PDB file of C-alpha atoms in Angstrom:
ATOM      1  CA  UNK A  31    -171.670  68.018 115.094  1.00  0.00           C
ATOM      2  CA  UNK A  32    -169.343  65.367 113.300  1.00  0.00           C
ATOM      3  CA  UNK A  33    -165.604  66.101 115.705  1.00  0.00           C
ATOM      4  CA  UNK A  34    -163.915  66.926 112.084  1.00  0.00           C
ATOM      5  CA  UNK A  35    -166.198  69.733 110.882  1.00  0.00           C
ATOM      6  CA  UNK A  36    -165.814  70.873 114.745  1.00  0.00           C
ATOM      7  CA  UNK A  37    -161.917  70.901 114.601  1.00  0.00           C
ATOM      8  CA  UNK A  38    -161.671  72.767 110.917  1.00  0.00           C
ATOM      9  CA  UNK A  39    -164.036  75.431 112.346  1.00  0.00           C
ATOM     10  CA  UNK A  40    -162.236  75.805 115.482  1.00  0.00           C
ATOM     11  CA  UNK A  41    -158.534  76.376 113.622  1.00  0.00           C
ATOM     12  CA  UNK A  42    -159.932  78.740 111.308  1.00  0.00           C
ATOM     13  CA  UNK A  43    -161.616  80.965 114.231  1.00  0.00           C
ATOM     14  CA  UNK A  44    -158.366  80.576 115.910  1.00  0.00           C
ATOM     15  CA  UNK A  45    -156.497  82.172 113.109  1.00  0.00           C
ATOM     16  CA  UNK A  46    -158.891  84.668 112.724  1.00  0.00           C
ATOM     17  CA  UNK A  47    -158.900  85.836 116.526  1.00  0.00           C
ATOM     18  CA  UNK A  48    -155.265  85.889 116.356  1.00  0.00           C
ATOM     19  CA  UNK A  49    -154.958  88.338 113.464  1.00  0.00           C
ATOM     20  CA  UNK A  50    -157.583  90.854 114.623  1.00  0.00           C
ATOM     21  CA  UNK A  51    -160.228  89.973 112.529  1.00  0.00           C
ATOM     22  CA  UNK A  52    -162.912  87.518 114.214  1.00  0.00           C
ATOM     23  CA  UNK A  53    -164.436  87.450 117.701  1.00  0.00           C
ATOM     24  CA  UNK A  54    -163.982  85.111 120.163  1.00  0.00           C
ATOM     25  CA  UNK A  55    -166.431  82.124 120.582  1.00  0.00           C
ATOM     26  CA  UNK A  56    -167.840  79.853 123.340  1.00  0.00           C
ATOM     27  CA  UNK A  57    -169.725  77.290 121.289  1.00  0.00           C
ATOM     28  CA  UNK A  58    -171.742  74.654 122.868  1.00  0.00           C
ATOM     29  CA  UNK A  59    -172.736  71.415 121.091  1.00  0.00           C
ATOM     30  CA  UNK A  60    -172.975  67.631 120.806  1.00  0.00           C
ATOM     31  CA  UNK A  61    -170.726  65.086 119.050  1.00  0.00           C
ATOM     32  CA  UNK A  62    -171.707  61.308 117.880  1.00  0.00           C
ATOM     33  CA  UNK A  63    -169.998  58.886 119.792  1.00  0.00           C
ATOM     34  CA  UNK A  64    -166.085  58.859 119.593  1.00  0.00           C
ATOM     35  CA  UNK A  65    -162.973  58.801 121.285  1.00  0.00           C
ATOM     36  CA  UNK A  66    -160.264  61.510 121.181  1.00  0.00           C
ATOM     37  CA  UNK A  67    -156.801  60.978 122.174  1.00  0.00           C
ATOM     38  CA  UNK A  68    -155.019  64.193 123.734  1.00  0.00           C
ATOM     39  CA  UNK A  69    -151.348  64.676 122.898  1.00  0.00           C
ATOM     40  CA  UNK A  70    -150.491  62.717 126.505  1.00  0.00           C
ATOM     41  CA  UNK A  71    -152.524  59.685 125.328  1.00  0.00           C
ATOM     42  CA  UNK A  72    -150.904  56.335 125.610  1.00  0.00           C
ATOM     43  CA  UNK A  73    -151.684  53.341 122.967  1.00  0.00           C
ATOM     44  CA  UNK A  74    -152.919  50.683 126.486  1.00  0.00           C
ATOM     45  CA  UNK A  75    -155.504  53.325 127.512  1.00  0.00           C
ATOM     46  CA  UNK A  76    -157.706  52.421 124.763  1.00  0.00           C
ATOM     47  CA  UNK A  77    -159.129  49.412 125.896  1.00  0.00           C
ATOM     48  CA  UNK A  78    -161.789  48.600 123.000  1.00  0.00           C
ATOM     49  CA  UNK A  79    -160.055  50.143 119.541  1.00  0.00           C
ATOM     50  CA  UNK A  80    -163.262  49.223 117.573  1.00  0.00           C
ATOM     51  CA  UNK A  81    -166.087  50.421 119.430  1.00  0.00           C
ATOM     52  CA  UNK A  82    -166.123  54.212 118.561  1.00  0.00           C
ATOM     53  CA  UNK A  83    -163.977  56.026 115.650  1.00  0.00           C
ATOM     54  CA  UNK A  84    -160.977  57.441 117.229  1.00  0.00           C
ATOM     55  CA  UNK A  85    -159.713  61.026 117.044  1.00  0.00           C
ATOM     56  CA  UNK A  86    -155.892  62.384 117.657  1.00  0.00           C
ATOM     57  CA  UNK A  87    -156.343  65.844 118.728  1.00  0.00           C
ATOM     58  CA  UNK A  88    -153.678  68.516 119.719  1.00  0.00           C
ATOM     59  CA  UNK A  89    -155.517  69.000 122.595  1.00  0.00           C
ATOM     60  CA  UNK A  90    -153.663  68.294 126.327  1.00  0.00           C
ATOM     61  CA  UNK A  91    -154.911  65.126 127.589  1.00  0.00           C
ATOM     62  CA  UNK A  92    -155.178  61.529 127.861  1.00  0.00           C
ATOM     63  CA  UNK A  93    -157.955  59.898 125.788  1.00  0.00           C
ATOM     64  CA  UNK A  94    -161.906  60.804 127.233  1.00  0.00           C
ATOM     65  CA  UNK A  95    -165.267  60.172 125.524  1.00  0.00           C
ATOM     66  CA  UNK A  96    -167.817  62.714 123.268  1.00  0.00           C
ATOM     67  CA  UNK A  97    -171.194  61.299 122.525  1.00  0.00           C
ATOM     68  CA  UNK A  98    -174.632  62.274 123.200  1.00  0.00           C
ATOM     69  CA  UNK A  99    -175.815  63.638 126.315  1.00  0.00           C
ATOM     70  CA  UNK A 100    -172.725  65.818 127.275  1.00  0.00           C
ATOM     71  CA  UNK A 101    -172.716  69.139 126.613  1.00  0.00           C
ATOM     72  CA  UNK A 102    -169.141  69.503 125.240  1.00  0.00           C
ATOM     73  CA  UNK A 103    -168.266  73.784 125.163  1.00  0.00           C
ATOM     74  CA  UNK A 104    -165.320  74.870 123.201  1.00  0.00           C
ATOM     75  CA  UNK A 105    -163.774  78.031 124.286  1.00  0.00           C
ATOM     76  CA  UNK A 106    -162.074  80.537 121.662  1.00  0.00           C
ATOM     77  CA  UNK A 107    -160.193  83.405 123.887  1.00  0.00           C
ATOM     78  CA  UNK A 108    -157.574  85.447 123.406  1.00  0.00           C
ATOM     79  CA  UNK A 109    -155.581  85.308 126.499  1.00  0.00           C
ATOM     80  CA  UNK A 110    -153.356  87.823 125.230  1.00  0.00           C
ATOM     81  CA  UNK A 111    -155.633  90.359 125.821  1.00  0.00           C
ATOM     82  CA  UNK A 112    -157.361  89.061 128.776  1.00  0.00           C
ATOM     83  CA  UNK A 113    -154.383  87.965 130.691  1.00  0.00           C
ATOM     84  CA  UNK A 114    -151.368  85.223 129.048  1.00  0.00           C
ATOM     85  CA  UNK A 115    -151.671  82.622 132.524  1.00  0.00           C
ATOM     86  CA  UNK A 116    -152.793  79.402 130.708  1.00  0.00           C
ATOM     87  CA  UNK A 117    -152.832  77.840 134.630  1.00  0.00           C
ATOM     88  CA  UNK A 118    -155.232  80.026 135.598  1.00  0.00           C
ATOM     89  CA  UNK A 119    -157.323  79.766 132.140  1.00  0.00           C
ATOM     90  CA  UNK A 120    -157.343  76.572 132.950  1.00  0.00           C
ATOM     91  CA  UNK A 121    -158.312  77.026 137.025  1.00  0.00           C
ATOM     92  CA  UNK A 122    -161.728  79.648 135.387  1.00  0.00           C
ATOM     93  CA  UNK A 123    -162.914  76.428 133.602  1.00  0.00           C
ATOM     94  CA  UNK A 124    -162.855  74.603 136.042  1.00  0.00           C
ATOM     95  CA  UNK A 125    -164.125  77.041 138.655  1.00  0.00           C
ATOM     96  CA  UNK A 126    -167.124  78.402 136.017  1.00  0.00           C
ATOM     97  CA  UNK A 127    -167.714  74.408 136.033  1.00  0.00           C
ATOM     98  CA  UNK A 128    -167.955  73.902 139.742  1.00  0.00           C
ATOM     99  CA  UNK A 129    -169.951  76.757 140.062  1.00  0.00           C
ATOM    100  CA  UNK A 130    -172.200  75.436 137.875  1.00  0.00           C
ATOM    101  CA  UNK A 131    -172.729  72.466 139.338  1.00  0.00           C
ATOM    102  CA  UNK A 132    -173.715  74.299 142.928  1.00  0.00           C
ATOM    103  CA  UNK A 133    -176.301  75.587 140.712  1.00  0.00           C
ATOM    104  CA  UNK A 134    -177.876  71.591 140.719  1.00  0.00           C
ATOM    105  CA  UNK A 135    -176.988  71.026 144.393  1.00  0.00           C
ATOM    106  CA  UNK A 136    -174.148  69.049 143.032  1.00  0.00           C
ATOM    107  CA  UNK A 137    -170.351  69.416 144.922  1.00  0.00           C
ATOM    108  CA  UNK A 138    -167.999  69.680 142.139  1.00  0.00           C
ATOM    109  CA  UNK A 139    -164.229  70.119 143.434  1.00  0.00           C
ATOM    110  CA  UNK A 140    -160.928  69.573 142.001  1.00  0.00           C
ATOM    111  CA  UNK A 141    -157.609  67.218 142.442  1.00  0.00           C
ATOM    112  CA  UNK A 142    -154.166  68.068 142.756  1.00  0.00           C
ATOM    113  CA  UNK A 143    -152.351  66.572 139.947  1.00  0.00           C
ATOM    114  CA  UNK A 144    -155.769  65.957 137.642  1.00  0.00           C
ATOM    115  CA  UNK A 145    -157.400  68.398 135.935  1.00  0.00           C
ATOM    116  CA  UNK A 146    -161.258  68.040 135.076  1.00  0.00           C
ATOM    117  CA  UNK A 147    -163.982  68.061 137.892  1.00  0.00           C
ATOM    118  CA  UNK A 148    -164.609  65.536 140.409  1.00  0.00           C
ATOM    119  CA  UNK A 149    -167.696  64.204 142.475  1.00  0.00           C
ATOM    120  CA  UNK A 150    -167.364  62.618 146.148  1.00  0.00           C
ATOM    121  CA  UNK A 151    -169.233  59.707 146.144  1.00  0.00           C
ATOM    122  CA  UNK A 152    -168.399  58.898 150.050  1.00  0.00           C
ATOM    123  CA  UNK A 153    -166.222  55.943 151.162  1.00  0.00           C
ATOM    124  CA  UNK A 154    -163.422  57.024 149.857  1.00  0.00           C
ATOM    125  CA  UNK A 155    -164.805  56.615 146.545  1.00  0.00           C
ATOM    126  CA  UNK A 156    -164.797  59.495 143.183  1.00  0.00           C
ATOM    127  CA  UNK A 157    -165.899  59.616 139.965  1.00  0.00           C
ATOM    128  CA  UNK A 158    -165.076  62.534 137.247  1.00  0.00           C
ATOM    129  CA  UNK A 159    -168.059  64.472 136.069  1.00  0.00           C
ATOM    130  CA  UNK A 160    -166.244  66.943 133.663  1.00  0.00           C
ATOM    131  CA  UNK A 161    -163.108  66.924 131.410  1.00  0.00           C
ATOM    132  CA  UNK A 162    -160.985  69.729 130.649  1.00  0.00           C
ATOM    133  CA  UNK A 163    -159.088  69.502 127.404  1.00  0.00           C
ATOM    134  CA  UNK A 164    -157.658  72.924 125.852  1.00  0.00           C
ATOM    135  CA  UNK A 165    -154.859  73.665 123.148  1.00  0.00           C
ATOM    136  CA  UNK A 166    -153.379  77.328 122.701  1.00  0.00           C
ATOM    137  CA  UNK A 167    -152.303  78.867 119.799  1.00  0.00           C
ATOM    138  CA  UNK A 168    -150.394  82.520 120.226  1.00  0.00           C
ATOM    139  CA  UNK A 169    -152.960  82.983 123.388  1.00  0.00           C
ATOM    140  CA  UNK A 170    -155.657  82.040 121.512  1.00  0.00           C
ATOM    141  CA  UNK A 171    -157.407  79.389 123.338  1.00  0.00           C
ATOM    142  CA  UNK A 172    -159.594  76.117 121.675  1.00  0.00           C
ATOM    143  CA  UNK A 173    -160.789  73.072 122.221  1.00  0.00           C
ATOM    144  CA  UNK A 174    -162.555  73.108 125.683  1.00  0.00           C
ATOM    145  CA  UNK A 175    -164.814  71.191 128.395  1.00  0.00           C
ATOM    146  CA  UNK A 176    -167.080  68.237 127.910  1.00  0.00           C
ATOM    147  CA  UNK A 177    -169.683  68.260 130.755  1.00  0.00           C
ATOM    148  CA  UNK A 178    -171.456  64.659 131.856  1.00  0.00           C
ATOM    149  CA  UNK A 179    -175.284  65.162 131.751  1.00  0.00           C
ATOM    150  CA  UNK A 180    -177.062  62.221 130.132  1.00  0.00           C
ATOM    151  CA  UNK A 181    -174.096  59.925 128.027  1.00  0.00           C
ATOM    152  CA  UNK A 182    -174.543  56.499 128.063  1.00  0.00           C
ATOM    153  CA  UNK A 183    -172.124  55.954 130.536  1.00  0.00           C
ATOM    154  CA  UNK A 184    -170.976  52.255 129.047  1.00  0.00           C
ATOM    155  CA  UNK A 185    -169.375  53.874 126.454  1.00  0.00           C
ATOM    156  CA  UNK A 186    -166.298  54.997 128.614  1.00  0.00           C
ATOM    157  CA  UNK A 187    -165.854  50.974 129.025  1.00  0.00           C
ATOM    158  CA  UNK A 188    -163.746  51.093 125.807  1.00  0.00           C
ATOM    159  CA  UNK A 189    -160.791  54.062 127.286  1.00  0.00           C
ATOM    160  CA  UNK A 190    -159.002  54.234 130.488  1.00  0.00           C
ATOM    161  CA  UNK A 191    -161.190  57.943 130.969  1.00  0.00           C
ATOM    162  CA  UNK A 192    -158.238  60.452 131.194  1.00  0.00           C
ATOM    163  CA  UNK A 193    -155.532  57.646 132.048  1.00  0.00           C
ATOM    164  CA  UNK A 194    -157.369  57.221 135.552  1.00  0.00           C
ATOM    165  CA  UNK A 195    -157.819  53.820 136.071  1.00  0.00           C
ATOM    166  CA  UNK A 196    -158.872  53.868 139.479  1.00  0.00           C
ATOM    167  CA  UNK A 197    -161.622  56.468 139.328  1.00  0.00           C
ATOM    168  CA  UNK A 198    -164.826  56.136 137.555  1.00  0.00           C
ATOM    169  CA  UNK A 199    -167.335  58.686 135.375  1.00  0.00           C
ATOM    170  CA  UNK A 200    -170.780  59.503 135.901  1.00  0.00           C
ATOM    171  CA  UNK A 201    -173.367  62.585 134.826  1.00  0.00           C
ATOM    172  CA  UNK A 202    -175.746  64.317 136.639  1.00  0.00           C
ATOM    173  CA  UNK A 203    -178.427  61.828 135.669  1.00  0.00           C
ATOM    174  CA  UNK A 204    -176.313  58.897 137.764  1.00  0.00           C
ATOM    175  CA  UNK A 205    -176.078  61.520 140.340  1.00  0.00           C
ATOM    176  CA  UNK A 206    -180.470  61.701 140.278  1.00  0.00           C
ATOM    177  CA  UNK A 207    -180.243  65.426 138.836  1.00  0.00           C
ATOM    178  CA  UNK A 208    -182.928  65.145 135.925  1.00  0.00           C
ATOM    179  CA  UNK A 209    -182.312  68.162 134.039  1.00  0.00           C
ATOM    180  CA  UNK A 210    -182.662  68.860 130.214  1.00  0.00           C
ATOM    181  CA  UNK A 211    -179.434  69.765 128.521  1.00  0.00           C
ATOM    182  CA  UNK A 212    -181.298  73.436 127.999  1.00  0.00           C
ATOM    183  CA  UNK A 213    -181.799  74.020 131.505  1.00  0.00           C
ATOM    184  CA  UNK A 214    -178.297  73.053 131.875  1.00  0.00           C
ATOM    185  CA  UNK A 215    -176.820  75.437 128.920  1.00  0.00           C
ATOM    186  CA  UNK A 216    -178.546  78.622 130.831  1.00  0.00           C
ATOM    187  CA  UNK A 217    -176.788  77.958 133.781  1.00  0.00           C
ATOM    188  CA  UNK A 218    -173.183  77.592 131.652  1.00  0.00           C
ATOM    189  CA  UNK A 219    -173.872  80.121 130.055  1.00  0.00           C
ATOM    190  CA  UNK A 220    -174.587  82.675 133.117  1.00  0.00           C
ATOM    191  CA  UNK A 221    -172.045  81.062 135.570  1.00  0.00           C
ATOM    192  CA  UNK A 222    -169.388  81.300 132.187  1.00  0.00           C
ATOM    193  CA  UNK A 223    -170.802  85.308 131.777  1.00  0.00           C
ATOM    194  CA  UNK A 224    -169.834  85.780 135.899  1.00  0.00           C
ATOM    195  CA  UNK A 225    -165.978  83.978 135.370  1.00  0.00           C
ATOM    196  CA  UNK A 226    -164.666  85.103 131.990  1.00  0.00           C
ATOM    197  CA  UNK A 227    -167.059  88.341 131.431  1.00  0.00           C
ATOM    198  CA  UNK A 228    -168.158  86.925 128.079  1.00  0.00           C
TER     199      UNK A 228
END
């Protein structure tokens, strides 16, 4: 899905779930390879300018990665209605992420002062596995997570991922967890069903 026709879709659902007269949306798909830079991003975090077209989103954020082989999920919820905590919105994701992860016999866990999800890799050592990004509109929620399974992992060498310079990225397939991205959307979808009752 080219990140454009993604973004006009996503403000016009917005503004439909806001004034009473569309449903709310979890939509999972794929973008070509790009960069987006969240509404924290600084210019010297994009390393390589030229390799991938680059986005400016409203999203929170630093700059992170879209490309095949992550399963990127945008989430359209009215908060309003189910509760106006955008720290805790933001908590579910990354709960409903972690437990789908357990799901793999992968440890996902989070990091005080970063959000997203993080594997241990021992040694002192971490890498970030998922990326939270959201923007809110009058309680209604978009944008969403981006979920490592199979990306070609060189293409974070162009962006500092999420202004972390000290951490790297890697998937479930650099973790040895062969899984199709279909096995991993039924999972999502049931672990998302269990956190957010949609």
């Amino acid at each position: 899905m080219p990140y454009e026709d993604a973004i006009s879709y996503m403000e016009a659902r917005v503004a439909q779930i806001r004034a009473g007269n569309g449903a709310e949306v979890v939509w999972f798909l794929e973008h070509p390879p790009l960069y987006t830079a969240g509404a924290s991003a600084k210019d010297h975090v994009l390393l390589d300018p030229g390799a991938f077209p680059v986005h400016k989103t409203g999203r929170g954020g630093q700059y992170t990665y879209h490309g095949p082989g992550q399963r990127i999920v945008y989430v359209m919820l009215d908060l309003e209605k189910r509760g106006p905590d955008l720290h805790q919105f933001v908590r579910n994701l990354e709960q409903w992420l972690i437990d789908s992860l357990a799901e793999f016999g992968v440890t996902g866990e989070r990091r005080k002062g970063r959000v997203g999800v993080w594997i241990e890799l021992g040694s002192g050592g971490e890498s970030k596995i998922a990326a939270l990004g959201i923007r809110v509109r009058r309680w209604v929620t978009y944008h969403g997570i981006s979920l490592n399974v199979t990306p070609d992992l060189s293409h974070y060498n162009g962006i500092i991922a999420c202004g972390v310079p000290e951490h790297s990225v890697t998937s479930l397939e650099a973790l040895g967890v062969q899984l199709s991205m279909a096995d991993v959307d039924i999972v999502l979808r049931e672990k998302f069903k269990a956190q957010f009752g949609v």
